[in-house]
Amino acid sequence: MRRKNMLALGLSAVLCTGLFAPASYADILDNKDTYVPEVEKTAETAGTVEGLDDFPEETAVEGKTASIEEEVSTTDAEDLEELVERKSEFTEDSTEDIRGTDSTVMTSGYSGFRSAAVTRSLDNKVIRVTVSFEDWDFPARDHMKVLRDKKVNVTGVVLRGNEPGVINNPSPDLYKILPEREVEKKVNGQWVPYNLNYFTPGEYHYVYTLAEGKKSQFYILPIAEQDGDGIFAYTSVSVEERYFYQKGVHSYDQDNLKATQREDAKYKYYTFESETFTVKEAKVMAKVYLRSSFDIHNVKAGDTTKRATLQVEKIVLKDGTELLPKDLPQPFLMNFRNDFPKNLNQYKLYLESYPNEAGKNGNLRFTQEEDRIFPEGRYKVLYVIQPYYTVDNYRFLVSETDDTYGQGTEIYVNNEPYEVRRVIPDHNISTITRITSPFFDAVKVEKKENHSGNTGNSGSASKAVSSSSGGSSGGSASSGGSSGGGSGSFKVSSSFSGQVLGVDRSLSGGQWIQDEKGWWYKRPDGSYPKNSWGYEAYNGKSYWYYFLDSGYMATGWIEVNGSKYYLFPNSDGWKGRMLTGWQWIDGNCYYLDSQGQNEGALYRNTTTPDGFTVDSEGRWVVNGAVQKQ
């Protein structure tokens, strides 16, 4: 029994070196400013160290003998605390120091000594490799792009040694992490390589490759080759990850370092795995309805640019489920460009500028600061939107994945379809998309004296130069129609073949009246318009209305002098206004002239100004097929 105690004393001397090591090298790890190519030894420990070969085969301890082939009564289940308790059984006069040298015979585990001799020094054993991400990583989400290249650096190599030490930021010639990480997905309980370029729901982990330079005097010991060196029996990896839009830095230790068959003239290679992570299913948004504070149909030359606010009116999922703002976190969709960090649903006006029919080009392009003046010209406005980064339950349709993309997620702003740029998987937070408005004009509103004497108003403007008629369903004013009080006199000229001939038809100075039959407009002299168009500028908005023979305001489809128009039928503060541009009406998409002498007139059996085809009824068609909402 005393022989066994002597052998246990030798083993414990090795293990106890590591017993107090964590506190020592933890302080050293905090100081990463100095590269230490080699751990220094004190004069006391720098010389030749006695090993097991220096003891005779029969080792005497207090007159007792023990055979070296006898097993130490230590099992794999005994932890460090139990080993410390065993140390108390040793005699106080046993002072031999058992250390690892180039000729040390090492154990292969707690259960016994291995028969082969290991000649590598304990002093040169790497017990931990610390690695850190060079830049931010991103939490994986449904149909996001898989990012396989990720720069990860070796920031420290902790050595076993007689006196624990650390090499900070070792040279890549000694230790480095290859930037190409592999992705594996758990399928039927087994980890298999994942080769798609986008994530689908499931459980994943990354596999990183650690390269050890052959010039290194130190060595890595994978878990499968552990010796018997107590808690330092193999090399572990400490990983420090930084996640974007998550809770800062996340650190964890991995004990799955494995040797590989891969080897070349310069390096030996090992692999280790990340923690597992789960990608949840995100439901697909088929249609998105937004309300913008920027009304593209109410822009006049001389107006100033203001930030726009986008708010969700309704989301329609691919399965037909409708989500209202009360069902969604706010803001649900945010400005990807983050123009206003405290108001994520507010946007600068990102404009594209084009010459109008008169050759005027405002030259307002890209981002515009607030309070810039709109010159005359033709424009488009665009927004870049994404679901709020803390929300991952819903996503846009994504091209280049397994989605049935088609036209992608349809997006409407103020009830008008906007062009949606193809959405691709994003390596960032979630899918983003850019939406672009139809063309709109900022036109100078010319004023001139009224010589008809019918209304006594101070000025007039032609419908042909009004950029503000028609358009969106937006606006927030009184219910139904409008309340009078605008300024300016507006004439319907006989040169407009699609319009009603007549005298000045200004809706100015009078008032809107509603009775059981509908809305009509009472002029200051008590008369009212009928069989004619009327134009009103009020509360920052300007629209055309049509009055029937009865004098009541028309809504819905009407036909006047061979041209067909659509007057908005719903009570939203501007009921009855004439719409222009592309409009979804009763499931079909129509183009209503956005400017010129026939403004508001339906395009039929022709090609629209932006290159789309409409049939004899004005419906948008593709290869002869009517497109449905």
XYZ file of C-alpha atoms in Angstrom:
629
model
C 0.000 0.000 0.000
C 2.899 2.359 0.741
C 4.234 1.705 -2.778
C 0.937 2.784 -4.193
C 1.089 5.933 -2.091
C 4.514 6.698 -3.485
C 3.255 6.382 -7.057
C 0.229 8.478 -6.189
C 2.582 11.060 -4.722
C 4.379 11.295 -8.057
C 1.140 11.637 -10.006
C -0.249 14.147 -7.550
C 2.880 16.285 -7.837
C 2.104 16.690 -11.522
C -1.590 17.317 -10.959
C -1.071 19.763 -8.123
C 1.018 21.920 -10.441
C -2.218 22.520 -12.305
C -4.325 22.786 -9.151
C -3.451 26.424 -8.565
C -2.706 27.283 -12.196
C -6.031 28.867 -13.267
C -5.672 31.819 -10.899
C -2.109 32.367 -12.108
C -2.649 32.452 -15.838
C -5.997 34.223 -15.572
C -4.099 37.339 -14.506
C -1.654 36.895 -17.353
C -4.475 36.541 -19.873
C -5.733 39.993 -18.951
C -2.427 41.466 -20.162
C -2.374 40.916 -23.941
C -0.020 43.724 -24.926
C 3.218 41.729 -25.075
C 4.126 38.858 -27.350
C 6.132 36.307 -25.343
C 7.750 33.854 -27.737
C 8.898 31.609 -24.926
C 7.841 31.245 -21.317
C 10.711 32.117 -19.021
C 11.846 29.719 -16.272
C 13.384 30.667 -12.950
C 16.954 29.698 -12.131
C 15.658 27.150 -9.697
C 13.658 25.295 -12.344
C 15.780 25.954 -15.408
C 18.138 23.015 -14.922
C 17.731 19.321 -15.585
C 14.603 17.937 -13.971
C 14.398 14.509 -12.372
C 11.967 12.094 -13.968
C 10.690 8.583 -13.303
C 13.762 7.172 -15.056
C 15.864 8.595 -12.237
C 14.183 6.280 -9.704
C 15.102 2.596 -9.349
C 12.530 0.047 -10.421
C 11.842 -0.755 -6.788
C 11.260 2.588 -5.031
C 11.648 2.588 -1.239
C 9.243 4.575 0.904
C 9.526 4.033 4.656
C 10.893 0.547 4.168
C 8.074 -0.616 1.890
C 8.313 -1.498 -1.830
C 5.900 -1.336 -4.707
C 6.024 -2.604 -8.282
C 5.732 0.099 -10.938
C 3.375 -2.115 -12.926
C 0.754 -2.020 -10.144
C -2.159 0.283 -10.937
C -2.723 3.467 -9.009
C -6.125 3.126 -7.341
C -7.530 6.148 -9.233
C -10.583 5.900 -11.509
C -11.865 8.081 -14.348
C -14.717 9.218 -12.121
C -12.460 10.838 -9.522
C -12.303 14.613 -9.881
C -9.706 17.104 -8.794
C -11.156 17.447 -5.288
C -10.823 13.716 -4.695
C -7.237 13.830 -5.911
C -6.485 16.591 -3.437
C -7.906 14.453 -0.646
C -5.627 11.604 -1.721
C -2.652 13.951 -1.421
C -3.334 14.237 2.342
C -2.568 10.544 2.719
C 1.043 11.061 1.647
C 3.798 11.235 4.289
C 5.302 14.598 5.067
C 8.839 13.291 4.500
C 8.128 12.422 0.823
C 9.693 15.396 -0.897
C 10.661 14.027 -4.315
C 9.490 16.282 -7.196
C 8.177 14.375 -10.207
C 8.271 16.527 -13.359
C 7.811 15.948 -17.048
C 10.963 15.939 -19.174
C 11.807 14.831 -22.659
C 12.127 11.307 -21.293
C 9.091 11.305 -19.006
C 6.752 8.304 -19.139
C 3.241 9.814 -19.119
C -0.065 8.158 -18.278
C -2.918 7.785 -20.731
C -5.638 8.374 -18.169
C -6.533 7.898 -14.521
C -7.111 4.162 -14.945
C -3.468 3.227 -15.416
C -0.115 3.842 -17.040
C 0.153 3.346 -20.776
C 2.850 1.056 -21.997
C 4.360 3.467 -24.554
C 6.667 6.264 -23.436
C 5.740 9.861 -24.268
C 8.793 11.987 -24.707
C 7.181 15.434 -25.005
C 7.717 17.840 -22.155
C 4.821 18.951 -19.986
C 6.346 22.414 -20.050
C 5.607 22.690 -23.780
C 2.035 21.389 -23.670
C -0.695 23.819 -24.756
C -3.554 23.495 -22.312
C -5.749 26.207 -23.804
C -6.048 28.167 -27.037
C -8.018 31.417 -26.792
C -9.617 32.736 -29.988
C -11.633 35.875 -30.716
C -13.730 37.142 -33.644
C -12.093 40.033 -35.478
C -15.425 41.663 -36.411
C -19.102 41.230 -35.629
C -20.902 38.002 -36.360
C -24.634 37.895 -37.022
C -27.364 35.695 -35.542
C -28.570 33.291 -38.200
C -32.178 33.657 -39.344
C -34.536 31.936 -41.726
C -33.417 32.431 -45.357
C -30.504 34.686 -44.412
C -27.290 34.266 -46.364
C -24.835 31.725 -44.907
C -21.570 33.526 -44.230
C -18.787 30.944 -44.318
C -15.795 33.281 -44.306
C -15.266 34.727 -40.852
C -11.974 36.132 -39.564
C -11.114 34.597 -36.183
C -7.779 35.246 -34.482
C -5.732 33.232 -31.981
C -5.242 35.719 -29.145
C -3.465 33.522 -26.637
C -1.791 30.174 -26.079
C -1.743 29.023 -22.442
C 1.076 26.618 -21.554
C 1.121 23.874 -18.930
C 4.728 24.125 -17.765
C 6.051 24.065 -14.237
C 5.119 27.734 -13.972
C 2.017 28.438 -16.086
C 2.495 31.038 -18.809
C 0.817 32.429 -21.890
C 1.888 33.558 -25.341
C -0.198 36.573 -26.324
C -1.158 37.061 -29.969
C 1.160 34.367 -31.345
C 2.496 34.689 -34.859
C 0.255 33.122 -37.550
C 3.286 30.978 -38.419
C 2.768 29.294 -35.059
C -1.014 29.266 -34.575
C -3.898 30.584 -36.661
C -7.594 29.925 -37.421
C -8.455 29.422 -41.079
C -11.103 31.970 -42.173
C -13.233 29.393 -44.022
C -15.573 27.816 -41.498
C -17.763 24.842 -42.329
C -21.479 24.677 -41.561
C -23.156 21.523 -40.326
C -26.849 20.859 -39.717
C -28.335 18.186 -37.510
C -30.376 15.739 -39.598
C -31.951 12.715 -37.914
C -29.682 13.219 -34.915
C -26.499 13.323 -37.020
C -24.352 16.324 -37.981
C -23.998 16.532 -41.760
C -22.394 19.194 -44.014
C -24.784 21.987 -44.995
C -24.149 23.281 -48.516
C -26.997 25.731 -49.200
C -26.187 29.436 -49.320
C -29.068 30.391 -47.024
C -30.355 29.102 -43.699
C -33.543 27.104 -43.355
C -35.136 26.215 -39.996
C -33.116 23.731 -37.975
C -30.157 23.209 -35.618
C -26.630 24.152 -36.730
C -23.046 24.611 -35.644
C -19.863 25.894 -37.267
C -16.638 23.895 -37.606
C -13.405 25.911 -37.340
C -9.921 24.762 -38.385
C -6.902 25.494 -36.171
C -3.481 25.359 -37.845
C -0.403 24.625 -35.709
C 2.930 25.591 -37.249
C 5.480 22.821 -37.336
C 8.133 25.254 -36.150
C 6.349 25.654 -32.831
C 8.226 24.193 -29.853
C 4.856 23.678 -28.154
C 2.292 20.997 -28.880
C -1.487 20.549 -28.858
C -3.036 17.486 -27.298
C -6.549 16.680 -28.643
C -9.069 15.218 -26.238
C -8.809 11.795 -27.864
C -5.084 11.720 -27.022
C -5.292 13.031 -23.461
C -2.466 11.950 -21.187
C -3.261 11.778 -17.497
C -2.338 15.230 -16.417
C -5.394 15.854 -14.235
C -7.471 18.796 -15.355
C -4.832 19.597 -17.994
C -4.993 16.239 -19.736
C -5.810 17.793 -23.141
C -6.032 21.116 -24.968
C -9.286 23.073 -24.819
C -10.421 26.097 -26.827
C -11.844 29.281 -25.317
C -13.997 31.152 -27.851
C -14.969 34.811 -27.654
C -17.760 35.742 -30.082
C -19.242 39.189 -30.728
C -22.799 39.251 -31.997
C -24.274 42.230 -33.785
C -27.504 43.547 -32.219
C -27.202 41.048 -29.390
C -25.869 41.163 -25.864
C -22.269 42.101 -26.514
C -19.563 39.470 -26.210
C -20.340 35.821 -25.637
C -17.577 33.497 -24.398
C -17.521 29.755 -23.941
C -15.054 26.833 -23.692
C -15.034 23.875 -26.058
C -13.479 20.500 -25.289
C -13.986 19.053 -28.769
C -10.608 19.776 -30.364
C -9.828 16.980 -32.830
C -6.771 16.084 -34.866
C -7.293 15.742 -38.620
C -5.531 13.758 -41.326
C -4.775 17.046 -43.041
C -1.131 18.057 -42.920
C 1.334 19.932 -45.096
C 4.934 21.053 -44.956
C 4.128 24.021 -42.711
C 1.140 23.100 -40.536
C -0.720 20.366 -38.741
C -4.477 20.944 -38.581
C -7.132 20.481 -35.905
C -10.854 21.226 -35.828
C -13.219 22.405 -33.126
C -16.954 23.135 -33.158
C -18.951 26.174 -32.088
C -21.915 26.009 -29.774
C -25.086 24.871 -31.494
C -27.666 27.445 -32.575
C -31.238 27.173 -33.813
C -32.806 28.904 -36.811
C -36.543 29.439 -36.341
C -39.130 29.534 -39.105
C -40.197 33.027 -40.195
C -43.550 33.453 -41.938
C -43.539 35.020 -45.388
C -45.020 38.470 -46.006
C -46.844 38.342 -49.351
C -48.196 41.919 -49.272
C -47.219 44.958 -47.243
C -49.370 48.090 -47.066
C -47.637 51.243 -45.831
C -48.714 54.806 -45.212
C -46.150 57.509 -46.020
C -46.314 61.094 -44.820
C -44.736 62.081 -48.157
C -47.465 62.320 -50.825
C -45.807 62.061 -54.227
C -48.927 63.490 -55.895
C -48.854 66.677 -53.911
C -45.390 68.055 -54.653
C -45.014 71.505 -56.157
C -41.891 73.295 -57.290
C -40.735 75.434 -54.389
C -41.845 72.951 -51.722
C -39.175 72.016 -49.184
C -37.961 68.490 -48.572
C -39.065 66.992 -45.258
C -38.331 63.639 -43.687
C -40.890 60.952 -44.427
C -42.476 58.610 -41.911
C -43.544 55.112 -43.003
C -46.133 53.280 -40.940
C -47.582 49.831 -41.437
C -51.271 49.726 -42.287
C -51.533 45.998 -42.874
C -49.417 42.903 -43.537
C -50.838 39.968 -45.508
C -48.957 36.700 -44.997
C -48.573 34.096 -47.697
C -51.237 31.931 -46.047
C -53.735 34.828 -46.174
C -53.434 35.846 -42.522
C -53.761 39.618 -42.052
C -51.710 41.419 -39.413
C -52.650 44.892 -38.232
C -50.370 47.336 -36.389
C -51.836 46.230 -33.058
C -50.598 42.705 -33.819
C -47.022 43.810 -34.475
C -44.202 45.341 -32.418
C -43.593 48.963 -33.332
C -41.823 49.970 -35.372
C -42.212 46.732 -37.315
C -40.445 47.949 -40.451
C -37.469 50.228 -39.978
C -35.161 52.406 -42.030
C -32.203 50.220 -43.001
C -30.033 53.313 -43.483
C -30.747 54.404 -39.914
C -31.020 58.111 -40.836
C -32.744 58.925 -37.536
C -31.612 56.478 -34.798
C -34.254 57.675 -32.344
C -37.034 57.338 -34.947
C -36.370 54.164 -36.881
C -39.443 54.542 -39.108
C -38.372 57.968 -40.404
C -36.483 58.450 -43.658
C -34.608 61.134 -45.524
C -35.939 61.618 -49.037
C -33.724 59.497 -51.283
C -34.638 60.878 -54.710
C -33.931 60.014 -58.308
C -34.282 62.966 -60.687
C -35.300 62.975 -64.360
C -36.179 65.619 -66.976
C -39.899 66.343 -67.247
C -41.768 66.938 -70.507
C -40.691 70.563 -70.470
C -37.049 69.510 -70.132
C -36.787 70.676 -66.516
C -34.548 68.490 -64.338
C -34.408 69.216 -60.631
C -31.109 67.355 -60.176
C -32.058 66.292 -56.650
C -30.453 62.873 -56.353
C -29.814 60.383 -53.590
C -30.016 61.532 -49.995
C -31.485 64.957 -49.400
C -31.190 66.940 -46.228
C -34.314 68.516 -44.857
C -35.468 71.930 -46.085
C -34.021 71.653 -49.577
C -36.131 73.310 -52.272
C -37.853 71.126 -54.884
C -36.959 72.502 -58.347
C -39.196 71.754 -61.291
C -38.602 68.262 -62.629
C -39.635 64.622 -62.558
C -38.707 62.381 -59.646
C -38.902 59.017 -57.963
C -38.470 58.465 -54.226
C -37.054 55.270 -52.784
C -36.964 53.693 -49.314
C -34.789 50.856 -48.001
C -36.715 48.904 -45.381
C -36.234 45.809 -43.255
C -38.085 44.171 -40.371
C -36.974 45.585 -37.033
C -33.844 43.660 -35.997
C -35.388 42.337 -32.769
C -38.225 40.712 -34.733
C -37.577 37.473 -36.610
C -41.074 36.029 -36.959
C -41.763 37.449 -40.442
C -39.733 38.030 -43.587
C -40.018 39.164 -47.194
C -40.116 36.676 -50.055
C -36.487 36.025 -50.931
C -35.080 35.310 -54.377
C -32.280 32.777 -54.947
C -33.706 30.524 -52.229
C -36.405 27.872 -52.141
C -39.123 30.581 -52.042
C -41.565 30.683 -54.922
C -40.462 34.199 -55.682
C -42.612 35.336 -58.648
C -43.009 39.088 -58.266
C -41.734 38.854 -54.699
C -43.427 40.530 -51.765
C -45.813 43.184 -53.090
C -45.476 46.532 -51.345
C -47.969 49.389 -51.531
C -47.400 52.896 -50.253
C -50.498 55.060 -49.891
C -52.345 52.322 -51.798
C -50.036 52.587 -54.818
C -47.849 49.673 -55.912
C -44.164 50.483 -55.572
C -41.426 48.785 -57.522
C -39.681 46.207 -55.321
C -36.057 45.472 -56.012
C -35.258 41.772 -55.986
C -34.651 40.696 -52.397
C -31.672 38.423 -51.819
C -30.568 36.670 -48.624
C -28.700 39.144 -46.478
C -25.690 38.241 -44.316
C -26.729 40.967 -41.914
C -29.788 40.784 -39.686
C -32.667 39.843 -41.951
C -33.911 40.368 -45.470
C -33.990 43.975 -46.626
C -35.602 45.491 -49.699
C -35.585 48.721 -51.668
C -38.901 50.076 -52.883
C -39.259 52.831 -55.487
C -42.253 55.052 -56.218
C -43.801 55.744 -59.628
C -42.719 58.934 -61.401
C -44.044 62.175 -59.979
C -43.583 65.792 -61.001
C -42.788 68.903 -59.067
C -44.423 71.528 -61.292
C -44.616 75.235 -60.875
C -48.228 76.319 -60.258
C -48.813 79.383 -62.372
C -51.293 81.997 -61.255
C -53.087 84.489 -63.451
C -55.944 86.904 -63.106
C -59.455 85.581 -63.626
C -61.376 87.509 -66.283
C -64.539 85.427 -66.328
C -66.094 87.243 -63.404
C -67.977 84.133 -62.363
C -66.397 83.520 -59.010
C -64.448 86.614 -58.185
C -61.399 84.534 -57.165
C -57.957 86.009 -57.412
C -56.179 83.551 -59.631
C -56.442 80.479 -61.812
C -54.405 77.468 -62.758
C -54.768 74.975 -65.546
C -55.389 71.314 -64.875
C -52.632 70.563 -67.323
C -49.998 71.988 -65.028
C -51.368 70.721 -61.754
C -49.051 68.064 -60.358
C -51.113 67.483 -57.279
C -54.275 65.937 -58.606
C -55.126 62.276 -58.223
C -52.752 59.921 -56.493
C -52.798 58.303 -53.170
C -55.566 57.473 -50.797
C -53.720 59.429 -48.180
C -54.525 62.607 -46.390
C -56.072 63.303 -43.075
C -58.778 65.897 -43.225
C -62.491 66.091 -42.566
C -64.653 63.090 -43.350
C -65.948 62.762 -46.880
C -65.098 65.245 -49.602
C -63.322 68.292 -48.289
C -64.287 71.406 -46.500
C -63.866 74.448 -48.701
C -61.580 77.340 -48.223
C -58.858 76.838 -50.842
C -57.444 79.629 -52.922
C -56.982 80.044 -56.658
C -59.215 79.793 -59.700
C -59.001 76.767 -61.979
C -60.302 76.558 -65.561
C -61.126 73.520 -67.661
C -59.869 74.428 -71.106
C -61.546 73.274 -74.298
C -58.119 72.135 -75.488
C -58.374 69.197 -73.097
C -60.291 66.760 -75.250
C -61.039 64.418 -72.373
C -62.469 67.106 -70.109
C -65.842 68.816 -69.964
C -66.011 72.144 -71.771
C -67.028 75.035 -69.606
C -66.129 78.117 -67.705
C -64.016 78.448 -64.575
C -64.800 75.658 -62.109
C -62.975 76.655 -58.968
C -64.022 75.082 -55.686
C -63.006 78.100 -53.710
C -64.764 80.296 -51.214
C -67.767 77.966 -50.894
C -68.409 74.877 -48.807
C -68.995 71.170 -49.104
C -72.428 69.967 -48.052
C -73.584 66.402 -47.478
C -77.181 65.236 -47.469
C -78.923 61.899 -47.788
C -77.983 61.656 -51.490
C -74.299 62.554 -51.234
C -71.832 65.409 -51.345
C -72.229 68.620 -53.357
C -70.452 71.963 -53.415
C -72.235 75.228 -52.620
C -70.623 78.358 -54.046
C -70.760 81.693 -52.180
C -73.589 82.843 -54.490
C -75.654 79.707 -53.772
C -74.995 78.019 -57.149
C -73.360 74.651 -57.509
C -71.265 72.943 -60.225
C -72.762 70.153 -62.376
C -71.641 68.229 -65.456
C -68.176 69.607 -64.865
C -64.854 69.163 -63.180
C -63.977 71.141 -60.094
C -60.504 71.687 -58.667
C -59.795 72.329 -55.030
C -56.615 73.271 -53.200
C -57.076 72.890 -49.463
C -54.960 72.126 -46.419
C -51.836 71.462 -48.466
C -53.518 69.091 -50.941
C -54.971 69.687 -54.411
C -57.362 67.371 -56.257
C -59.863 67.281 -59.124
C -63.493 66.247 -58.548
C -66.342 65.634 -60.979
C -69.960 66.704 -60.462
C -72.852 64.879 -62.130
C -75.865 66.442 -63.823
C -77.604 66.315 -60.446
C -74.795 68.384 -58.937
C -73.670 65.589 -56.622
C -70.010 64.614 -56.523
C -69.210 61.427 -58.504
C -67.242 58.464 -57.141
C -65.869 55.310 -58.737
C -65.553 54.894 -62.510
C -66.958 57.616 -64.753
C -66.730 58.223 -68.504
C -66.464 61.771 -69.786
C -66.104 62.664 -73.473
C -64.789 59.204 -74.349
C -62.216 59.009 -71.548
C -62.572 56.960 -68.416
C -61.564 58.163 -64.929
C -61.578 56.770 -61.417
C -62.705 58.887 -58.457
C -61.769 57.545 -55.045
C -64.937 56.124 -53.426
C -63.932 55.808 -49.754
C -64.333 58.347 -46.981
C -60.793 59.156 -45.896
C -60.968 62.947 -45.869
C -60.609 63.304 -49.660
C -63.411 61.183 -51.025
C -64.166 61.736 -54.710
C -60.678 62.873 -55.721
C -59.411 61.812 -59.117
C -56.655 59.189 -58.978
C -53.641 59.067 -61.286
C -50.767 56.683 -61.957
C -50.893 52.950 -61.242
C -53.850 51.882 -59.112
C -55.114 48.509 -57.890
C -58.894 48.649 -58.265
C -61.136 45.663 -57.550
C -58.231 43.252 -57.945
C -56.918 44.630 -61.259
C -54.102 47.100 -61.870
C -54.793 50.135 -64.080
C -52.750 53.071 -65.301
C -54.408 56.502 -65.153
C -52.566 59.283 -66.946
C -50.416 61.097 -64.408
C -50.102 64.414 -66.221
C -50.805 66.301 -69.442
C -54.008 67.240 -71.209
C -55.729 63.985 -70.352
C -54.594 63.720 -66.758
C -56.443 60.950 -64.935
C -57.642 59.261 -68.152
C -57.408 55.465 -68.257
C -54.810 53.948 -70.598
C -56.408 51.232 -72.725
C -54.983 48.758 -75.250
C -51.552 50.370 -75.268
C -48.196 50.613 -73.481
C -47.835 52.814 -70.392
C -45.074 55.436 -70.117
C -43.015 53.098 -67.917
C -43.212 50.247 -70.434
C -46.051 47.990 -69.212
C -48.889 46.627 -71.325
C -52.607 47.178 -70.657
C -55.503 45.556 -72.474
C -58.660 47.045 -74.010
C -60.179 47.404 -70.541
C -57.074 49.052 -69.151
C -55.945 46.080 -67.081
C -52.244 45.319 -66.683
C -51.326 42.181 -68.630
C -48.169 40.099 -69.010
C -48.014 37.900 -72.116
C -51.757 38.348 -72.466
C -52.515 37.259 -68.885
C -54.333 39.721 -66.650
C -52.323 40.322 -63.459
C -54.320 40.000 -60.268
C -53.768 41.542 -56.860
